[in-house]
Short mmCIF file of C-alpha atoms in Angstrom, two decimals:
data_model
loop_
_atom_site.label_atom_id
_atom_site.label_comp_id
_atom_site.label_asym_id
_atom_site.label_seq_id
_atom_site.Cartn_x
_atom_site.Cartn_y
_atom_site.Cartn_z
CA MET A 604 65.00 72.40 134.61
CA ALA A 605 65.98 74.11 131.37
CA SER A 606 69.62 74.71 130.64
CA PRO A 607 70.73 78.34 130.46
CA SER A 608 72.30 77.54 127.09
CA SER A 609 69.22 75.79 125.73
CA PRO A 610 66.71 77.46 123.42
CA ALA A 611 63.27 78.32 124.70
CA PRO A 612 61.12 75.21 125.07
CA GLN A 613 58.58 74.64 122.36
CA GLY A 614 55.19 73.16 123.03
CA THR A 615 54.21 71.22 126.10
CA HIS A 616 57.07 69.60 127.96
CA ARG A 617 56.67 66.41 129.95
CA PRO A 618 56.93 66.47 133.74
CA VAL A 619 59.70 63.83 133.72
CA ALA A 620 62.11 63.03 130.89
CA VAL A 621 64.79 60.42 131.53
CA ILE A 622 67.36 61.83 129.14
CA GLY A 623 66.61 65.48 129.86
CA THR A 624 66.76 64.93 133.61
CA LEU A 625 70.05 63.03 133.73
CA MET A 626 71.61 65.11 130.92
CA PRO A 627 70.37 68.62 131.73
CA HIS A 628 72.41 70.53 129.12
CA LEU A 629 70.51 68.94 126.23
CA ALA A 630 68.77 71.38 123.93
CA ALA A 631 65.25 70.51 122.84
CA GLY A 632 66.45 69.66 119.35
CA ARG A 633 68.98 67.12 120.64
CA HIS A 634 66.77 65.01 122.88
CA HIS A 635 65.80 62.64 120.09
CA VAL A 636 69.41 61.72 119.32
CA TYR A 637 70.10 60.29 122.75
CA ARG A 638 66.62 58.87 123.17
CA ASN A 639 66.86 57.06 119.85
CA ALA A 640 70.33 55.73 120.65
CA THR A 641 69.15 54.48 124.04
CA ALA A 642 66.02 52.96 122.48
CA LEU A 643 68.12 51.15 119.86
CA ALA A 644 70.39 49.74 122.58
CA LEU A 645 67.32 48.59 124.51
CA LEU A 646 65.85 47.04 121.36
CA ALA A 647 69.10 45.21 120.61
CA ALA A 648 69.22 43.93 124.19
CA LEU A 649 65.61 42.71 123.96
CA ILE A 650 66.33 40.95 120.64
CA ALA A 651 69.29 39.20 122.29
CA ALA A 652 67.03 38.34 125.21
CA GLY A 653 64.45 36.93 122.80
CA LEU A 654 67.16 34.60 121.52
CA GLY A 655 67.87 33.55 125.10
CA SER A 656 71.36 35.11 125.27
CA LEU A 657 71.89 36.64 128.71
CA PRO A 658 75.56 37.54 128.04
CA VAL A 659 74.81 39.56 124.89
CA ALA A 660 71.64 41.16 126.29
CA LEU A 661 73.29 42.15 129.56
CA VAL A 662 76.43 43.55 127.95
CA LEU A 663 74.40 45.62 125.48
CA ALA A 664 72.19 46.97 128.24
CA ALA A 665 74.93 47.56 130.80
CA VAL A 666 77.21 49.60 128.52
CA ALA A 667 74.44 51.66 126.88
CA LEU A 668 73.91 54.36 129.52
CA PRO A 669 77.60 54.82 130.49
CA ALA A 670 78.44 55.18 126.80
CA ALA A 671 75.57 57.63 126.28
CA VAL A 672 76.71 59.84 129.16
CA LEU A 673 80.33 59.83 127.97
CA VAL A 674 79.27 60.74 124.42
CA TYR A 675 76.99 63.45 125.83
CA ILE A 676 79.91 65.01 127.74
CA HIS A 677 82.02 65.03 124.59
CA ASP A 678 79.18 66.15 122.34
CA HIS A 679 78.34 69.17 124.52
CA ARG A 680 82.00 69.96 125.29
CA LEU A 681 81.41 69.84 129.02
CA TRP A 682 84.40 70.27 131.32
CA ARG A 683 86.53 71.07 128.25
CA ASP A 684 89.32 72.46 130.43
CA GLU A 685 89.87 69.23 132.37
CA PRO A 686 87.88 66.52 130.61
CA VAL A 687 90.31 63.66 131.22
CA THR A 688 90.78 64.39 134.92
CA VAL A 689 87.07 64.74 135.62
CA ILE A 690 86.05 61.71 133.54
CA VAL A 691 88.72 59.55 135.17
CA VAL A 692 87.50 60.58 138.62
CA ALA A 693 83.76 60.51 137.92
CA PHE A 694 83.81 57.35 135.78
CA GLY A 695 86.94 55.38 136.71
CA LEU A 696 86.68 55.85 140.46
CA SER A 697 82.98 54.96 140.51
CA LEU A 698 83.64 51.92 138.31
CA LEU A 699 86.22 50.64 140.78
CA LEU A 700 83.93 51.36 143.72
CA GLY A 701 81.15 49.48 141.92
CA VAL A 702 83.43 46.47 141.63
CA GLY A 703 84.12 46.74 145.36
CA VAL A 704 80.41 46.88 146.21
CA GLY A 705 79.83 43.92 143.89
CA LEU A 706 82.51 41.90 145.65
CA LEU A 707 80.89 42.72 148.99
CA GLU A 708 77.49 41.61 147.70
CA THR A 709 78.76 38.35 146.20
CA HIS A 710 80.60 37.61 149.45
CA LEU A 711 77.34 37.94 151.39
CA ILE A 712 75.17 35.98 148.94
CA ASP A 713 74.54 32.41 150.08
CA PRO A 714 74.90 29.99 147.13
CA VAL A 715 72.72 27.47 148.97
CA VAL A 716 69.87 29.97 149.03
CA LEU A 717 70.36 30.72 145.33
CA ALA A 718 70.19 27.03 144.45
CA SER A 719 67.11 26.34 146.56
CA ARG A 720 63.87 25.55 144.74
CA GLU A 721 61.71 26.29 147.77
CA TYR A 722 60.13 29.72 147.89
CA HIS A 723 60.77 31.34 151.26
CA LEU A 724 62.06 34.66 152.52
CA PRO A 725 65.72 34.93 153.46
CA PRO A 726 66.59 35.05 157.16
CA ALA A 727 66.61 38.41 158.92
CA SER A 728 70.40 38.53 159.01
CA ARG A 729 70.56 38.05 155.23
CA ILE A 730 67.93 40.73 154.68
CA PHE A 731 69.95 43.15 156.81
CA GLN A 732 73.21 42.36 155.03
CA LEU A 733 71.93 42.50 151.45
CA GLY A 734 68.99 44.87 151.93
CA VAL A 735 70.57 47.43 154.25
CA LEU A 736 74.34 47.03 154.54
CA VAL A 737 75.05 46.66 150.80
CA PRO A 738 72.81 49.58 149.69
CA VAL A 739 74.35 51.87 152.32
CA ALA A 740 77.78 50.96 150.95
CA ALA A 741 76.52 51.49 147.38
CA PHE A 742 75.06 54.91 148.24
CA VAL A 743 78.29 56.03 149.89
CA ALA A 744 80.25 54.76 146.89
CA VAL A 745 78.08 56.50 144.29
CA VAL A 746 78.35 59.96 145.93
CA ILE A 747 82.13 59.90 146.46
CA ALA A 748 83.17 60.80 142.90
CA PRO A 749 80.56 63.60 142.45
CA LEU A 750 81.60 65.09 145.80
CA VAL A 751 85.24 65.05 144.70
CA VAL A 752 84.39 66.64 141.34
CA SER A 753 82.07 69.28 142.78
CA ALA A 754 84.69 70.27 145.37
CA ARG A 755 86.21 72.43 142.62
CA PRO A 756 84.33 75.75 142.33
CA VAL A 757 84.34 75.49 138.53
CA PHE A 758 82.32 72.27 138.77
CA ARG A 759 79.96 73.44 141.52
CA HIS A 760 77.07 74.44 139.23
CA PRO A 761 73.99 72.24 139.84
CA MET A 762 73.98 71.01 136.24
CA ASP A 763 77.60 69.89 136.52
CA VAL A 764 76.69 68.07 139.72
CA VAL A 765 73.85 66.24 137.94
CA VAL A 766 76.14 65.20 135.07
CA ALA A 767 78.81 63.96 137.50
CA CYS A 768 76.16 61.98 139.39
CA SER A 769 74.76 60.50 136.16
CA LEU A 770 78.22 59.37 135.13
CA SER A 771 78.96 58.03 138.61
CA GLY A 772 75.67 56.11 138.81
CA ALA A 773 76.16 54.56 135.36
CA ALA A 774 79.77 53.60 136.13
CA LEU A 775 78.96 52.16 139.57
CA SER A 776 76.11 50.13 138.08
CA LEU A 777 78.42 48.78 135.38
CA GLY A 778 81.07 47.74 137.91
CA LEU A 779 78.43 46.17 140.14
CA SER A 780 76.88 44.24 137.25
CA VAL A 781 80.26 43.01 136.01
CA VAL A 782 80.95 41.39 139.38
CA VAL A 783 77.46 40.10 140.19
CA GLU A 784 76.95 38.73 136.67
CA HIS A 785 80.62 38.00 135.99
CA GLY A 786 79.80 34.85 134.06
CA ALA A 787 77.84 36.81 131.45
CA PHE A 788 80.61 39.36 130.95
CA ALA A 789 83.32 36.70 130.85
CA ARG A 790 81.61 34.64 128.14
CA VAL A 791 79.85 36.87 125.62
CA GLN A 792 78.22 34.21 123.49
CA ALA A 793 74.79 33.12 122.34
CA THR A 794 73.34 30.73 124.88
CA ALA A 795 69.87 29.33 125.24
CA GLY A 796 67.89 30.65 128.19
CA ASP A 797 64.40 31.70 129.15
CA PRO A 798 63.76 34.88 127.08
CA ALA A 799 61.53 36.54 129.70
CA HIS A 800 64.04 35.76 132.44
CA VAL A 801 66.91 37.21 130.38
CA ALA A 802 64.95 40.30 129.28
CA PHE A 803 63.99 41.39 132.78
CA ILE A 804 67.51 40.85 134.13
CA ALA A 805 69.00 42.94 131.31
CA LEU A 806 66.35 45.65 131.74
CA THR A 807 66.85 45.86 135.48
CA LEU A 808 70.64 45.76 135.65
CA GLY A 809 71.32 47.62 132.42
CA PHE A 810 68.76 50.45 132.46
CA LEU A 811 66.84 50.74 135.71
CA GLN A 812 69.67 50.14 138.21
CA PRO A 813 71.91 52.95 136.86
CA ILE A 814 68.97 55.37 136.88
CA VAL A 815 68.19 54.53 140.50
CA LEU A 816 71.85 54.99 141.49
CA ALA A 817 72.31 58.18 139.46
CA THR A 818 69.19 59.86 140.83
CA ALA A 819 70.03 58.79 144.39
CA ALA A 820 73.49 60.33 144.00
CA THR A 821 72.04 63.53 142.55
CA VAL A 822 69.63 64.32 145.36
CA GLY A 823 72.24 63.33 147.93
CA VAL A 824 75.06 65.46 146.49
CA LEU A 825 72.81 68.45 145.83
CA GLY A 826 71.89 68.32 149.50
CA LEU A 827 75.44 67.84 150.76
CA ARG A 828 76.62 70.76 148.62
CA ARG A 829 73.63 72.79 149.86
CA LEU A 830 72.54 73.56 146.33
CA GLY A 831 68.89 74.31 146.98
CA VAL A 832 68.21 70.92 148.62
CA ASN A 833 68.02 70.31 152.35
CA PRO A 834 70.98 68.06 153.27
CA VAL A 835 68.90 65.77 155.47
CA VAL A 836 66.12 65.47 152.90
CA GLY A 837 68.62 64.81 150.11
CA LEU A 838 70.42 62.08 152.04
CA VAL A 839 67.19 60.44 153.15
CA GLU A 840 65.73 60.46 149.63
CA GLY A 841 68.92 59.14 148.04
CA LEU A 842 69.44 56.42 150.60
CA ALA A 843 65.77 55.42 150.48
CA LEU A 844 66.00 54.87 146.71
CA VAL A 845 69.01 52.56 146.95
CA VAL A 846 67.77 50.72 150.04
CA GLY A 847 64.35 50.23 148.47
CA TYR A 848 65.91 48.78 145.32
CA GLU A 849 68.21 46.38 147.16
CA LEU A 850 65.47 45.34 149.61
CA ALA A 851 63.18 44.49 146.70
CA THR A 852 65.97 42.48 145.08
CA THR A 853 66.74 40.63 148.31
CA LEU A 854 63.16 39.87 149.32
CA LEU A 855 62.02 38.80 145.85
CA GLN A 856 65.11 36.83 144.79
CA PRO A 857 63.90 33.50 146.29
CA TYR A 858 60.77 33.58 144.08
CA GLY A 859 62.60 32.73 140.86
CA THR A 860 61.35 34.18 137.59
CA ARG A 861 58.35 35.78 139.30
CA GLY A 862 60.73 37.54 141.66
CA ILE A 863 62.82 38.83 138.75
CA VAL A 864 59.74 40.34 137.11
CA LEU A 865 58.55 41.92 140.37
CA THR A 866 62.05 43.28 141.03
CA ALA A 867 62.04 44.95 137.62
CA MET A 868 58.64 46.50 138.39
CA ALA A 869 59.88 47.78 141.75
CA ALA A 870 63.02 49.18 140.09
CA PHE A 871 60.86 50.91 137.47
CA VAL A 872 58.79 52.63 140.17
CA LEU A 873 61.90 53.65 142.13
CA ALA A 874 63.59 54.97 138.97
CA GLY A 875 60.52 57.11 138.28
CA LEU A 876 60.49 58.44 141.84
CA GLY A 877 64.21 59.18 141.56
CA LEU A 878 63.70 61.12 138.33
CA VAL A 879 60.97 63.20 139.95
CA ALA A 880 63.19 63.90 142.97
CA THR A 881 66.12 64.78 140.70
CA ARG A 882 64.02 67.11 138.57
CA ASN A 883 62.63 68.88 141.64
CA GLY A 884 66.05 69.11 143.27
CA LEU A 885 67.70 70.50 140.13
CA HIS A 886 64.91 73.04 139.71
CA ALA A 887 65.33 74.20 143.31
CA ALA A 888 69.12 74.28 142.96
CA ILE A 889 69.04 76.38 139.79
CA ALA A 890 66.50 78.73 141.35
CA ALA A 891 68.69 79.11 144.43
CA ASP A 892 71.81 79.59 142.28
CA SER A 893 70.08 82.25 140.17
CA GLY A 894 68.81 84.00 143.27
#
């Protein structure tokens, strides 16, 4: 998955690298810049979580990856001919669609269930609505902007598709988080809360959710554009990632803090699977493009 413009890799490279997978143009000497910036944002979010401030922790986490992708596009002078048009489509459109998906999810969430102290699974209808209907809508929303961008031949290269999907996934996640956790974004202040509770929410919504969405979009769009990935396989893999994430959130939500921790663990596993699928898909797409 090396970029054609990158220098030859030195030493042993890891099978999966979060930054290198979602930002494929990075040269080996530039990985540490984005990794360190992301790590600092995560550290700041965890410090805020340790102080019990969900608003600060969530805002820091939620804006970190979208900001990193936007800086990466500028830093590497990607899409220099039409940067504003592409960024508005890939970021702005996905952000608005994320708000729409968030409104759909909040409309379907039952406040009575949220307030209940009894641990029990939601009814089947609720599981279908939040665990199937919402993720299908989210998956459709996250692939729209990359499909629009990659419709132009100049943006059809597999690496450009991955970057568009990374930006779309980060933007959609931000819009979704703003709506679902609107109270935190509306009142950015230090408030006392359970540090573990706050930390896992910020980690899940700010870092793991955008990775799941971005990787799901990547394998789906690579398949739809027939860039080395079977369309059916790409759609199934992408949809399975989003459905798995939302099902875990829906089924574990009634279990309080324990459910939040288990949801974060499930999101971590799905994010790892998505990165592996993205790396394999990009490798196949570049091989097919070279051939």
